[in-house]
PDB file of C-alpha atoms in Angstrom:
ATOM      1  CA  MET A  34     -99.199 -83.311  -0.653  1.00 41.00           C
ATOM      2  CA  ALA A  35     -99.815 -85.244  -3.866  1.00 44.00           C
ATOM      3  CA  ARG A  36    -100.305 -82.021  -5.816  1.00 43.00           C
ATOM      4  CA  THR A  37     -96.998 -80.637  -4.507  1.00 41.00           C
ATOM      5  CA  ARG A  38     -95.160 -83.821  -5.439  1.00 39.00           C
ATOM      6  CA  ARG A  39     -96.464 -83.775  -9.010  1.00 36.00           C
ATOM      7  CA  ALA A  40     -95.563 -80.112  -9.419  1.00 39.00           C
ATOM      8  CA  SER A  41     -91.951 -80.763  -8.457  1.00 40.00           C
ATOM      9  CA  VAL A  42     -91.432 -83.374 -11.160  1.00 43.00           C
ATOM     10  CA  LYS A  43     -89.978 -82.141 -14.431  1.00 52.00           C
ATOM     11  CA  PRO A  44     -92.700 -82.304 -17.081  1.00 50.00           C
ATOM     12  CA  THR A  45     -92.316 -84.679 -20.003  1.00 58.00           C
ATOM     13  CA  THR A  46     -90.714 -83.026 -23.012  1.00 73.00           C
ATOM     14  CA  THR A  47     -91.085 -83.852 -26.669  1.00 85.00           C
ATOM     15  CA  LEU A  48     -88.315 -85.094 -28.929  1.00 88.00           C
ATOM     16  CA  THR A  49     -88.477 -81.851 -30.910  1.00 90.00           C
ATOM     17  CA  PHE A  50     -87.893 -79.854 -27.732  1.00 93.00           C
ATOM     18  CA  VAL A  51     -84.863 -81.974 -26.889  1.00 94.00           C
ATOM     19  CA  LEU A  52     -83.389 -81.774 -30.393  1.00 94.00           C
ATOM     20  CA  LEU A  53     -83.774 -78.002 -30.668  1.00 95.00           C
ATOM     21  CA  ASN A  54     -82.144 -77.389 -27.298  1.00 96.00           C
ATOM     22  CA  VAL A  55     -79.323 -79.781 -28.164  1.00 96.00           C
ATOM     23  CA  LEU A  56     -78.727 -78.103 -31.524  1.00 97.00           C
ATOM     24  CA  PHE A  57     -78.453 -74.675 -29.919  1.00 97.00           C
ATOM     25  CA  MET A  58     -76.089 -75.924 -27.197  1.00 97.00           C
ATOM     26  CA  ALA A  59     -73.933 -77.789 -29.720  1.00 97.00           C
ATOM     27  CA  ALA A  60     -73.804 -74.688 -31.921  1.00 97.00           C
ATOM     28  CA  GLY A  61     -72.666 -72.576 -28.967  1.00 96.00           C
ATOM     29  CA  ALA A  62     -69.989 -75.132 -28.041  1.00 97.00           C
ATOM     30  CA  ALA A  63     -68.823 -75.214 -31.667  1.00 97.00           C
ATOM     31  CA  VAL A  64     -68.299 -71.443 -31.523  1.00 95.00           C
ATOM     32  CA  VAL A  65     -66.095 -71.957 -28.452  1.00 94.00           C
ATOM     33  CA  ALA A  66     -64.117 -74.624 -30.300  1.00 96.00           C
ATOM     34  CA  TRP A  67     -63.752 -72.246 -33.251  1.00 93.00           C
ATOM     35  CA  THR A  68     -62.415 -69.592 -30.884  1.00 91.00           C
ATOM     36  CA  LEU A  69     -59.575 -71.877 -29.836  1.00 93.00           C
ATOM     37  CA  TYR A  70     -58.638 -73.207 -33.272  1.00 93.00           C
ATOM     38  CA  PRO A  71     -55.788 -70.649 -33.811  1.00 91.00           C
ATOM     39  CA  VAL A  72     -54.156 -71.997 -30.654  1.00 92.00           C
ATOM     40  CA  TYR A  73     -53.662 -75.430 -32.248  1.00 94.00           C
ATOM     41  CA  GLU A  74     -54.411 -75.347 -35.993  1.00 93.00           C
ATOM     42  CA  SER A  75     -54.362 -79.151 -36.142  1.00 95.00           C
ATOM     43  CA  SER A  76     -56.688 -81.925 -37.260  1.00 96.00           C
ATOM     44  CA  ARG A  77     -56.219 -83.660 -33.913  1.00 96.00           C
ATOM     45  CA  TYR A  78     -57.668 -80.626 -32.164  1.00 97.00           C
ATOM     46  CA  LEU A  79     -60.690 -80.574 -34.470  1.00 97.00           C
ATOM     47  CA  ALA A  80     -61.315 -84.292 -33.887  1.00 97.00           C
ATOM     48  CA  SER A  81     -60.896 -83.888 -30.118  1.00 97.00           C
ATOM     49  CA  ALA A  82     -63.301 -80.925 -30.021  1.00 98.00           C
ATOM     50  CA  ALA A  83     -65.869 -82.834 -32.088  1.00 98.00           C
ATOM     51  CA  LEU A  84     -65.575 -85.834 -29.752  1.00 98.00           C
ATOM     52  CA  ALA A  85     -65.964 -83.687 -26.637  1.00 98.00           C
ATOM     53  CA  ILE A  86     -69.034 -81.835 -27.932  1.00 98.00           C
ATOM     54  CA  GLY A  87     -70.684 -84.904 -29.486  1.00 98.00           C
ATOM     55  CA  ALA A  88     -70.130 -87.084 -26.420  1.00 98.00           C
ATOM     56  CA  ALA A  89     -71.385 -84.373 -24.047  1.00 98.00           C
ATOM     57  CA  VAL A  90     -74.564 -83.936 -26.088  1.00 98.00           C
ATOM     58  CA  ALA A  91     -75.143 -87.710 -26.210  1.00 97.00           C
ATOM     59  CA  ILE A  92     -74.640 -88.071 -22.452  1.00 98.00           C
ATOM     60  CA  GLY A  93     -76.964 -85.160 -21.714  1.00 96.00           C
ATOM     61  CA  VAL A  94     -79.738 -86.515 -23.920  1.00 96.00           C
ATOM     62  CA  LEU A  95     -79.321 -90.073 -22.614  1.00 96.00           C
ATOM     63  CA  CYS A  96     -79.524 -88.990 -18.988  1.00 95.00           C
ATOM     64  CA  ASP A  97     -82.527 -86.763 -19.717  1.00 93.00           C
ATOM     65  CA  ARG A  98     -84.446 -89.501 -21.537  1.00 92.00           C
ATOM     66  CA  LEU A  99     -83.679 -92.194 -18.937  1.00 93.00           C
ATOM     67  CA  GLY A 100     -84.071 -89.924 -15.927  1.00 92.00           C
ATOM     68  CA  TRP A 101     -80.519 -90.484 -14.714  1.00 95.00           C
ATOM     69  CA  GLY A 102     -78.977 -88.138 -12.185  1.00 94.00           C
ATOM     70  CA  GLY A 103     -75.779 -86.158 -12.121  1.00 94.00           C
ATOM     71  CA  GLY A 104     -73.718 -89.045 -10.721  1.00 96.00           C
ATOM     72  CA  ARG A 105     -74.260 -91.235 -13.769  1.00 97.00           C
ATOM     73  CA  ALA A 106     -73.716 -88.299 -16.108  1.00 97.00           C
ATOM     74  CA  ALA A 107     -70.388 -87.547 -14.407  1.00 97.00           C
ATOM     75  CA  ALA A 108     -69.358 -91.214 -14.593  1.00 97.00           C
ATOM     76  CA  LEU A 109     -70.137 -91.386 -18.315  1.00 98.00           C
ATOM     77  CA  ALA A 110     -68.261 -88.134 -18.932  1.00 98.00           C
ATOM     78  CA  ALA A 111     -65.255 -89.453 -16.997  1.00 97.00           C
ATOM     79  CA  GLY A 112     -65.281 -92.611 -19.113  1.00 97.00           C
ATOM     80  CA  VAL A 113     -65.345 -90.593 -22.338  1.00 98.00           C
ATOM     81  CA  TYR A 114     -62.592 -88.350 -21.020  1.00 97.00           C
ATOM     82  CA  VAL A 115     -60.243 -91.246 -20.230  1.00 97.00           C
ATOM     83  CA  VAL A 116     -60.983 -93.405 -23.273  1.00 97.00           C
ATOM     84  CA  GLY A 117     -61.092 -90.482 -25.687  1.00 97.00           C
ATOM     85  CA  GLY A 118     -57.996 -88.954 -24.146  1.00 96.00           C
ATOM     86  CA  ILE A 119     -55.935 -92.114 -24.540  1.00 95.00           C
ATOM     87  CA  THR A 120     -57.166 -93.074 -28.002  1.00 95.00           C
ATOM     88  CA  LEU A 121     -57.269 -89.622 -29.604  1.00 95.00           C
ATOM     89  CA  VAL A 122     -56.328 -86.552 -27.591  1.00 96.00           C
ATOM     90  CA  VAL A 123     -52.830 -87.433 -26.325  1.00 94.00           C
ATOM     91  CA  PRO A 124     -50.358 -88.216 -29.137  1.00 93.00           C
ATOM     92  CA  GLY A 125     -48.506 -91.531 -28.785  1.00 90.00           C
ATOM     93  CA  ALA A 126     -50.835 -92.879 -26.111  1.00 90.00           C
ATOM     94  CA  THR A 127     -51.629 -96.016 -28.125  1.00 89.00           C
ATOM     95  CA  SER A 128     -47.986 -96.896 -28.809  1.00 88.00           C
ATOM     96  CA  GLY A 129     -47.776 -99.231 -25.824  1.00 89.00           C
ATOM     97  CA  VAL A 130     -48.313 -99.675 -22.118  1.00 91.00           C
ATOM     98  CA  ASP A 131     -45.842 -96.940 -21.209  1.00 92.00           C
ATOM     99  CA  GLY A 132     -47.479 -94.522 -23.629  1.00 90.00           C
ATOM    100  CA  ALA A 133     -50.949 -95.271 -22.244  1.00 92.00           C
ATOM    101  CA  LEU A 134     -49.731 -94.837 -18.664  1.00 94.00           C
ATOM    102  CA  GLN A 135     -48.081 -91.522 -19.474  1.00 93.00           C
ATOM    103  CA  ALA A 136     -51.243 -90.391 -21.259  1.00 93.00           C
ATOM    104  CA  PHE A 137     -53.325 -91.269 -18.204  1.00 95.00           C
ATOM    105  CA  ILE A 138     -51.005 -89.170 -16.031  1.00 95.00           C
ATOM    106  CA  GLU A 139     -51.395 -86.264 -18.460  1.00 94.00           C
ATOM    107  CA  LEU A 140     -55.181 -86.650 -18.345  1.00 96.00           C
ATOM    108  CA  VAL A 141     -55.080 -86.353 -14.557  1.00 95.00           C
ATOM    109  CA  ARG A 142     -52.785 -83.329 -14.425  1.00 94.00           C
ATOM    110  CA  GLY A 143     -53.965 -81.600 -17.609  1.00 93.00           C
ATOM    111  CA  PRO A 144     -57.179 -79.934 -16.356  1.00 93.00           C
ATOM    112  CA  VAL A 145     -55.280 -78.497 -13.369  1.00 92.00           C
ATOM    113  CA  LEU A 146     -51.750 -77.784 -14.584  1.00 91.00           C
ATOM    114  CA  GLY A 147     -51.951 -77.978 -18.362  1.00 90.00           C
ATOM    115  CA  TRP A 148     -53.175 -74.402 -18.843  1.00 89.00           C
ATOM    116  CA  LYS A 149     -49.696 -73.022 -18.235  1.00 88.00           C
ATOM    117  CA  ASP A 150     -48.373 -74.849 -21.302  1.00 87.00           C
ATOM    118  CA  ILE A 151     -51.121 -73.370 -23.464  1.00 90.00           C
ATOM    119  CA  VAL A 152     -50.402 -69.768 -22.494  1.00 87.00           C
ATOM    120  CA  THR A 153     -46.600 -70.022 -22.494  1.00 88.00           C
ATOM    121  CA  LEU A 154     -45.668 -72.137 -25.514  1.00 89.00           C
ATOM    122  CA  PRO A 155     -45.395 -70.501 -28.966  1.00 88.00           C
ATOM    123  CA  LEU A 156     -48.472 -70.766 -31.169  1.00 85.00           C
ATOM    124  CA  PRO A 157     -49.737 -72.730 -32.948  1.00 90.00           C
ATOM    125  CA  LEU A 158     -49.269 -75.688 -30.623  1.00 92.00           C
ATOM    126  CA  GLY A 159     -50.288 -78.254 -33.225  1.00 90.00           C
ATOM    127  CA  GLU A 160     -50.183 -81.719 -31.633  1.00 90.00           C
ATOM    128  CA  TYR A 161     -47.435 -80.943 -29.158  1.00 89.00           C
ATOM    129  CA  ARG A 162     -47.510 -83.358 -26.243  1.00 88.00           C
ATOM    130  CA  ALA A 163     -50.757 -83.227 -24.213  1.00 91.00           C
ATOM    131  CA  THR A 164     -51.607 -79.554 -24.705  1.00 95.00           C
ATOM    132  CA  ILE A 165     -55.078 -80.402 -26.090  1.00 96.00           C
ATOM    133  CA  VAL A 166     -56.084 -82.136 -22.834  1.00 97.00           C
ATOM    134  CA  PRO A 167     -57.227 -79.029 -20.875  1.00 96.00           C
ATOM    135  CA  VAL A 168     -59.380 -77.802 -23.763  1.00 97.00           C
ATOM    136  CA  PHE A 169     -60.810 -81.289 -24.288  1.00 98.00           C
ATOM    137  CA  ALA A 170     -61.858 -81.309 -20.628  1.00 97.00           C
ATOM    138  CA  LEU A 171     -63.240 -77.762 -20.925  1.00 97.00           C
ATOM    139  CA  LEU A 172     -65.399 -78.525 -23.971  1.00 98.00           C
ATOM    140  CA  LEU A 173     -66.627 -81.852 -22.584  1.00 98.00           C
ATOM    141  CA  THR A 174     -67.569 -80.418 -19.186  1.00 97.00           C
ATOM    142  CA  GLY A 175     -68.936 -77.106 -20.445  1.00 97.00           C
ATOM    143  CA  THR A 176     -71.113 -78.654 -23.160  1.00 98.00           C
ATOM    144  CA  LEU A 177     -72.465 -81.315 -20.804  1.00 98.00           C
ATOM    145  CA  LEU A 178     -73.398 -78.714 -18.179  1.00 97.00           C
ATOM    146  CA  ALA A 179     -75.074 -76.533 -20.818  1.00 97.00           C
ATOM    147  CA  VAL A 180     -77.134 -79.448 -22.153  1.00 97.00           C
ATOM    148  CA  TRP A 181     -77.924 -80.537 -18.599  1.00 96.00           C
ATOM    149  CA  TRP A 182     -79.341 -77.122 -17.654  1.00 95.00           C
ATOM    150  CA  ALA A 183     -81.163 -76.702 -20.967  1.00 94.00           C
ATOM    151  CA  LEU A 184     -82.948 -80.058 -20.737  1.00 94.00           C
ATOM    152  CA  GLY A 185     -83.141 -80.788 -17.038  1.00 86.00           C
ATOM    153  CA  SER A 186     -84.351 -77.577 -15.435  1.00 78.00           C
ATOM    154  CA  ALA A 187     -87.735 -75.984 -16.040  1.00 78.00           C
ATOM    155  CA  ARG A 188     -86.808 -72.838 -14.096  1.00 81.00           C
ATOM    156  CA  ARG A 189     -83.026 -72.459 -14.353  1.00 87.00           C
ATOM    157  CA  TRP A 190     -82.579 -73.268 -18.026  1.00 90.00           C
ATOM    158  CA  ALA A 191     -80.974 -69.861 -18.608  1.00 90.00           C
ATOM    159  CA  LEU A 192     -77.893 -71.160 -16.772  1.00 93.00           C
ATOM    160  CA  ALA A 193     -77.088 -73.080 -19.953  1.00 94.00           C
ATOM    161  CA  ALA A 194     -76.275 -69.794 -21.697  1.00 92.00           C
ATOM    162  CA  VAL A 195     -74.306 -68.607 -18.665  1.00 92.00           C
ATOM    163  CA  THR A 196     -72.257 -71.814 -18.783  1.00 95.00           C
ATOM    164  CA  LEU A 197     -71.359 -71.389 -22.440  1.00 94.00           C
ATOM    165  CA  GLY A 198     -70.571 -67.727 -21.824  1.00 91.00           C
ATOM    166  CA  VAL A 199     -68.088 -68.666 -19.099  1.00 92.00           C
ATOM    167  CA  VAL A 200     -66.491 -71.315 -21.332  1.00 94.00           C
ATOM    168  CA  GLU A 201     -66.172 -68.772 -24.165  1.00 91.00           C
ATOM    169  CA  ALA A 202     -64.575 -66.274 -21.785  1.00 89.00           C
ATOM    170  CA  ILE A 203     -61.988 -68.887 -20.764  1.00 92.00           C
ATOM    171  CA  ALA A 204     -61.337 -69.660 -24.442  1.00 91.00           C
ATOM    172  CA  ILE A 205     -60.674 -65.988 -25.193  1.00 86.00           C
ATOM    173  CA  ILE A 206     -58.416 -65.598 -22.139  1.00 87.00           C
ATOM    174  CA  ILE A 207     -56.159 -68.507 -23.130  1.00 88.00           C
ATOM    175  CA  GLY A 208     -56.266 -67.595 -26.817  1.00 80.00           C
ATOM    176  CA  PRO A 209     -53.707 -65.704 -28.921  1.00 77.00           C
ATOM    177  CA  ALA A 210     -52.619 -62.263 -27.781  1.00 65.00           C
ATOM    178  CA  ALA A 211     -52.524 -60.880 -31.333  1.00 58.00           C
ATOM    179  CA  ARG A 212     -55.799 -59.935 -32.966  1.00 52.00           C
ATOM    180  CA  ALA A 213     -56.625 -61.527 -36.312  1.00 51.00           C
ATOM    181  CA  ASP A 214     -58.806 -60.024 -39.034  1.00 48.00           C
ATOM    182  CA  ALA A 215     -61.809 -62.305 -39.378  1.00 50.00           C
ATOM    183  CA  LEU A 216     -63.122 -61.103 -42.765  1.00 49.00           C
ATOM    184  CA  ALA A 217     -60.251 -59.407 -44.542  1.00 47.00           C
ATOM    185  CA  TRP A 218     -62.077 -59.685 -47.865  1.00 41.00           C
ATOM    186  CA  ALA A 219     -65.188 -57.815 -46.645  1.00 44.00           C
ATOM    187  CA  PRO A 220     -65.587 -54.002 -46.815  1.00 47.00           C
ATOM    188  CA  LEU A 221     -65.431 -53.752 -43.021  1.00 48.00           C
ATOM    189  CA  GLY A 222     -63.272 -56.829 -42.579  1.00 47.00           C
ATOM    190  CA  THR A 223     -60.213 -54.942 -41.392  1.00 51.00           C
ATOM    191  CA  PHE A 224     -62.273 -53.498 -38.506  1.00 53.00           C
ATOM    192  CA  LEU A 225     -63.595 -56.861 -37.340  1.00 63.00           C
ATOM    193  CA  SER A 226     -61.244 -59.001 -35.307  1.00 70.00           C
ATOM    194  CA  ARG A 227     -61.772 -62.733 -35.169  1.00 73.00           C
ATOM    195  CA  GLU A 228     -62.427 -62.526 -31.433  1.00 72.00           C
ATOM    196  CA  PHE A 229     -65.204 -60.002 -32.033  1.00 75.00           C
ATOM    197  CA  VAL A 230     -66.835 -62.217 -34.663  1.00 80.00           C
ATOM    198  CA  VAL A 231     -66.822 -65.362 -32.500  1.00 83.00           C
ATOM    199  CA  GLY A 232     -68.214 -63.398 -29.562  1.00 80.00           C
ATOM    200  CA  LEU A 233     -70.984 -62.008 -31.743  1.00 83.00           C
ATOM    201  CA  ALA A 234     -71.690 -65.485 -33.136  1.00 88.00           C
ATOM    202  CA  LEU A 235     -72.141 -66.963 -29.651  1.00 89.00           C
ATOM    203  CA  PHE A 236     -74.327 -64.016 -28.647  1.00 87.00           C
ATOM    204  CA  LEU A 237     -76.606 -64.539 -31.656  1.00 88.00           C
ATOM    205  CA  VAL A 238     -76.883 -68.285 -31.047  1.00 91.00           C
ATOM    206  CA  MET A 239     -77.800 -67.783 -27.404  1.00 90.00           C
ATOM    207  CA  LEU A 240     -80.176 -64.894 -28.153  1.00 87.00           C
ATOM    208  CA  THR A 241     -82.038 -66.978 -30.730  1.00 89.00           C
ATOM    209  CA  TRP A 242     -82.236 -69.835 -28.237  1.00 92.00           C
ATOM    210  CA  PHE A 243     -83.552 -67.484 -25.537  1.00 88.00           C
ATOM    211  CA  LEU A 244     -86.289 -66.152 -27.824  1.00 86.00           C
ATOM    212  CA  TRP A 245     -87.376 -69.643 -28.848  1.00 89.00           C
ATOM    213  CA  ARG A 246     -87.215 -71.032 -25.295  1.00 89.00           C
ATOM    214  CA  ALA A 247     -89.181 -68.115 -23.854  1.00 84.00           C
ATOM    215  CA  SER A 248     -91.866 -68.623 -26.487  1.00 84.00           C
ATOM    216  CA  TYR A 249     -91.943 -72.340 -25.691  1.00 85.00           C
ATOM    217  CA  GLN A 250     -92.239 -71.714 -21.950  1.00 80.00           C
ATOM    218  CA  ARG A 251     -95.120 -69.282 -22.519  1.00 79.00           C
ATOM    219  CA  GLY A 252     -96.978 -71.725 -24.737  1.00 78.00           C
ATOM    220  CA  ARG A 253     -96.495 -74.531 -22.244  1.00 75.00           C
ATOM    221  CA  ALA A 254     -97.732 -72.367 -19.363  1.00 72.00           C
ATOM    222  CA  ILE A 255    -100.878 -71.521 -21.316  1.00 77.00           C
ATOM    223  CA  SER A 256    -101.479 -75.196 -22.083  1.00 73.00           C
ATOM    224  CA  VAL A 257    -101.047 -76.183 -18.433  1.00 67.00           C
ATOM    225  CA  THR A 258    -103.430 -73.411 -17.321  1.00 72.00           C
ATOM    226  CA  ARG A 259    -106.078 -74.515 -19.778  1.00 71.00           C
ATOM    227  CA  ALA A 260    -105.760 -78.178 -18.780  1.00 69.00           C
ATOM    228  CA  ALA A 261    -105.849 -77.457 -15.049  1.00 68.00           C
ATOM    229  CA  GLY A 262    -108.660 -74.951 -14.807  1.00 63.00           C
ATOM    230  CA  GLY A 263    -110.470 -75.184 -18.087  1.00 53.00           C
ATOM    231  CA  VAL A 264    -109.633 -71.546 -18.729  1.00 53.00           C
ATOM    232  CA  HIS A 265    -109.789 -70.468 -22.363  1.00 52.00           C
ATOM    233  CA  LEU A 266    -107.252 -67.764 -23.111  1.00 49.00           C
ATOM    234  CA  ALA A 267    -107.805 -65.653 -26.151  1.00 49.00           C
ATOM    235  CA  LYS A 268    -105.069 -65.757 -28.758  1.00 50.00           C
ATOM    236  CA  ALA A 269    -103.340 -62.547 -29.648  1.00 50.00           C
ATOM    237  CA  PRO A 270    -104.372 -61.100 -33.004  1.00 55.00           C
ATOM    238  CA  ARG A 271    -102.221 -62.258 -35.900  1.00 54.00           C
ATOM    239  CA  HIS A 272    -101.149 -58.719 -36.773  1.00 55.00           C
ATOM    240  CA  ARG A 273     -99.998 -58.186 -33.183  1.00 54.00           C
ATOM    241  CA  LEU A 274     -97.855 -61.316 -33.273  1.00 49.00           C
ATOM    242  CA  LEU A 275     -96.329 -60.252 -36.558  1.00 53.00           C
ATOM    243  CA  ALA A 276     -95.630 -56.803 -35.125  1.00 56.00           C
ATOM    244  CA  GLU A 277     -93.884 -58.316 -32.099  1.00 53.00           C
ATOM    245  CA  VAL A 278     -91.754 -60.543 -34.309  1.00 53.00           C
ATOM    246  CA  ALA A 279     -90.886 -57.603 -36.571  1.00 55.00           C
ATOM    247  CA  ALA A 280     -89.979 -55.438 -33.573  1.00 55.00           C
ATOM    248  CA  GLY A 281     -87.748 -58.153 -32.163  1.00 54.00           C
ATOM    249  CA  GLY A 282     -86.071 -58.632 -35.534  1.00 55.00           C
ATOM    250  CA  ALA A 283     -85.529 -54.899 -35.930  1.00 57.00           C
ATOM    251  CA  MET A 284     -83.930 -54.659 -32.485  1.00 57.00           C
ATOM    252  CA  LEU A 285     -81.679 -57.601 -33.306  1.00 55.00           C
ATOM    253  CA  ILE A 286     -80.595 -56.061 -36.616  1.00 55.00           C
ATOM    254  CA  ALA A 287     -79.973 -52.715 -34.914  1.00 54.00           C
ATOM    255  CA  ALA A 288     -77.837 -54.383 -32.261  1.00 53.00           C
ATOM    256  CA  ILE A 289     -75.775 -56.166 -34.916  1.00 51.00           C
ATOM    257  CA  CYS A 290     -75.296 -52.948 -36.895  1.00 52.00           C
ATOM    258  CA  VAL A 291     -74.161 -51.050 -33.797  1.00 48.00           C
ATOM    259  CA  ALA A 292     -71.801 -53.878 -32.892  1.00 49.00           C
ATOM    260  CA  VAL A 293     -70.272 -54.038 -36.370  1.00 47.00           C
ATOM    261  CA  LEU A 294     -70.041 -50.294 -37.000  1.00 43.00           C
ATOM    262  CA  VAL A 295     -69.104 -49.086 -33.524  1.00 43.00           C
ATOM    263  CA  ALA A 296     -67.989 -51.835 -31.158  1.00 43.00           C
ATOM    264  CA  GLY A 297     -66.053 -53.723 -33.828  1.00 45.00           C
ATOM    265  CA  PRO A 298     -63.636 -50.925 -34.769  1.00 48.00           C
ATOM    266  CA  LEU A 299     -63.193 -49.942 -31.114  1.00 42.00           C
ATOM    267  CA  ALA A 300     -62.369 -53.522 -30.145  1.00 47.00           C
ATOM    268  CA  ALA A 301     -59.985 -53.906 -33.081  1.00 48.00           C
ATOM    269  CA  SER A 302     -58.064 -50.757 -32.102  1.00 48.00           C
ATOM    270  CA  THR A 303     -57.825 -51.655 -28.411  1.00 49.00           C
ATOM    271  CA  PRO A 304     -54.794 -53.644 -27.224  1.00 49.00           C
ATOM    272  CA  ARG A 305     -55.765 -57.250 -26.495  1.00 49.00           C
ATOM    273  CA  GLU A 306     -54.866 -58.399 -22.964  1.00 52.00           C
ATOM    274  CA  VAL A 307     -55.027 -62.146 -22.335  1.00 53.00           C
ATOM    275  CA  ALA A 308     -53.211 -64.610 -20.091  1.00 55.00           C
ATOM    276  CA  ARG A 309     -50.437 -64.955 -22.670  1.00 55.00           C
ATOM    277  CA  SER A 310     -49.794 -61.203 -22.484  1.00 52.00           C
ATOM    278  CA  ALA A 311     -48.765 -61.414 -18.813  1.00 54.00           C
ATOM    279  CA  ILE A 312     -46.698 -64.614 -19.001  1.00 57.00           C
ATOM    280  CA  GLU A 313     -43.279 -64.936 -20.583  1.00 51.00           C
ATOM    281  CA  PRO A 314     -43.461 -67.481 -23.456  1.00 52.00           C
ATOM    282  CA  GLN A 315     -41.228 -70.516 -23.509  1.00 54.00           C
ATOM    283  CA  ALA A 316     -39.946 -72.518 -26.481  1.00 54.00           C
ATOM    284  CA  HIS A 317     -40.988 -76.038 -27.521  1.00 57.00           C
ATOM    285  CA  HIS A 318     -38.669 -78.722 -26.225  1.00 53.00           C
TER     286      HIS A 318
END
């Protein structure tokens, strides 16, 4: 019974492990924020995205280090959402009691009903009303869940990448309907849409994280086996390790080349269908 109880407890992790996971998750969330920048093109959006990602990372690390559960994490996230929403995200919220009350109402309705404004109003939205609220909630929740899975689960850590993938998919769906050249100055820039580049960027971040995390898990399993049974496992020859790394790098480079040379032009020439494409736009009031 005692052995089973010890096995179910999440093993202690080092500060380096925490920092590396957090950096990868924050990088993935930043790619999502970059995806949505053309929707707003405002400094308020950039500040709101930075607050959402930074606060989510801080909450995730704090709860992991102190052993707090999901209830406390949700409470902290709710506090950041309300305070950050009133002081930064919603324009005019600090002008007085009425402004703060209206901002609070927008914070309540935004995550549920605010998406319609994003996909119907003309772009860029700038700082129009409370249109940043739904994305602020998306980045805060998505980043926190990604960090939570990456740090808190020894078996289901891959769900962190799934979470960021879902958030990126939502960002693309509510994004602009028109494709934008990402690298117009590059030789192949006219064939690479911005949406393709951000998708590739998130893929590379998550792939690098997967490779590092898998290597970490393998090393930890070997260490646990040695400590438990006194088994001495022979290390793989150095040339074999180098060959594996080179093979992985070659496959990664090949995948990027295929994506840029084949998938990129095909994606750029294909009509882009998003939520905005199916909804009749409305004018700013």
